[in-house]
Amino acid sequence: MSNSEDIERMDWPTRSPDLSPIEHVWDFLGRCLAARTLPPVTIRELRLALQDEWAAMPQQLIDTLILSMGRRCETCLVVRGDHIPY
């Protein structure tokens, strides 16, 4: 457990992309960037835009992704490590 947050740390297999909530984060960030009236053109603009969108990410999205981990792990066990269909 993390001392400051009471968050249980999970060992993360390197070959489990179906379990990775970061894919949903990248999707969210990509949609936010696409919705901008002036999309970033340079690498610097992209970096700044991503930082802005990251900072503005709703806490509800973060909470939902964290709370989905138990269900994702259970589903992975049910499909015996095969692809999770979502």
Short mmCIF file of C-alpha atoms in Angstrom, two decimals:
data_model
loop_
_atom_site.label_atom_id
_atom_site.label_comp_id
_atom_site.label_asym_id
_atom_site.label_seq_id
_atom_site.Cartn_x
_atom_site.Cartn_y
_atom_site.Cartn_z
CA MET A 1 0.00 0.00 0.00
CA SER A 2 1.13 3.51 -0.72
CA ASN A 3 1.67 5.31 2.56
CA SER A 4 0.04 8.56 1.47
CA GLU A 5 -2.86 7.37 -0.67
CA ASP A 6 -3.91 3.92 0.60
CA ILE A 7 -3.63 2.62 -2.95
CA GLU A 8 -2.72 -1.01 -3.42
CA ARG A 9 0.09 -1.44 -5.93
CA MET A 10 -0.45 -4.16 -8.55
CA ASP A 11 2.37 -5.95 -10.35
CA TRP A 12 1.97 -5.12 -14.03
CA PRO A 13 2.69 -7.75 -16.68
CA THR A 14 4.45 -6.15 -19.65
CA ARG A 15 2.28 -8.00 -22.14
CA SER A 16 -1.17 -7.02 -20.88
CA PRO A 17 -2.31 -4.07 -23.01
CA ASP A 18 -5.97 -5.02 -22.44
CA LEU A 19 -5.52 -4.18 -18.77
CA SER A 20 -3.88 -0.83 -19.36
CA PRO A 21 -6.12 2.12 -18.51
CA ILE A 22 -3.61 4.45 -20.20
CA GLU A 23 -5.15 3.56 -23.58
CA HIS A 24 -8.37 5.23 -22.43
CA VAL A 25 -6.38 8.25 -21.24
CA TRP A 26 -4.68 8.58 -24.64
CA ASP A 27 -8.08 8.30 -26.33
CA PHE A 28 -9.46 11.07 -24.10
CA LEU A 29 -6.46 13.31 -24.78
CA GLY A 30 -6.67 12.66 -28.53
CA ARG A 31 -10.36 13.59 -28.61
CA CYS A 32 -9.64 16.76 -26.65
CA LEU A 33 -6.88 17.76 -29.07
CA ALA A 34 -9.11 17.02 -32.07
CA ALA A 35 -11.84 19.24 -30.60
CA ARG A 36 -9.57 22.27 -30.41
CA THR A 37 -10.32 25.03 -32.91
CA LEU A 38 -6.59 25.49 -33.49
CA PRO A 39 -4.83 22.12 -33.32
CA PRO A 40 -1.17 22.07 -32.29
CA VAL A 41 1.23 22.30 -35.24
CA THR A 42 4.67 22.05 -33.66
CA ILE A 43 6.04 19.55 -31.17
CA ARG A 44 6.22 22.32 -28.58
CA GLU A 45 2.55 23.23 -29.15
CA LEU A 46 1.59 19.55 -28.93
CA ARG A 47 3.47 19.14 -25.65
CA LEU A 48 1.81 22.23 -24.16
CA ALA A 49 -1.64 21.21 -25.41
CA LEU A 50 -1.26 17.71 -23.95
CA GLN A 51 -0.14 19.18 -20.63
CA ASP A 52 -3.17 21.49 -20.60
CA GLU A 53 -5.59 18.68 -21.42
CA TRP A 54 -3.93 16.38 -18.86
CA ALA A 55 -4.37 19.03 -16.16
CA ALA A 56 -8.02 19.50 -17.18
CA MET A 57 -8.83 15.78 -17.20
CA PRO A 58 -11.94 15.23 -15.08
CA GLN A 59 -11.34 13.49 -11.77
CA GLN A 60 -14.40 11.36 -12.54
CA LEU A 61 -12.59 9.82 -15.55
CA ILE A 62 -9.53 9.04 -13.44
CA ASP A 63 -11.68 7.51 -10.69
CA THR A 64 -13.63 5.41 -13.20
CA LEU A 65 -10.43 4.02 -14.72
CA ILE A 66 -9.00 3.17 -11.31
CA LEU A 67 -12.22 1.53 -10.16
CA SER A 68 -12.43 -0.50 -13.39
CA MET A 69 -9.19 -2.36 -12.66
CA GLY A 70 -10.80 -5.08 -10.54
CA ARG A 71 -13.34 -5.83 -13.27
CA ARG A 72 -10.60 -5.81 -15.94
CA CYS A 73 -8.51 -8.30 -13.96
CA GLU A 74 -11.52 -10.56 -13.37
CA THR A 75 -12.38 -10.49 -17.09
CA CYS A 76 -8.79 -11.30 -17.99
CA LEU A 77 -8.96 -14.35 -15.73
CA VAL A 78 -12.28 -15.45 -17.27
CA VAL A 79 -10.85 -15.28 -20.82
CA ARG A 80 -7.67 -16.99 -19.54
CA GLY A 81 -5.40 -14.15 -20.61
CA ASP A 82 -6.88 -13.87 -24.10
CA HIS A 83 -8.01 -10.57 -25.64
CA ILE A 84 -10.65 -8.66 -23.67
CA PRO A 85 -13.40 -7.63 -26.12
CA TYR A 86 -13.77 -3.92 -25.23
#
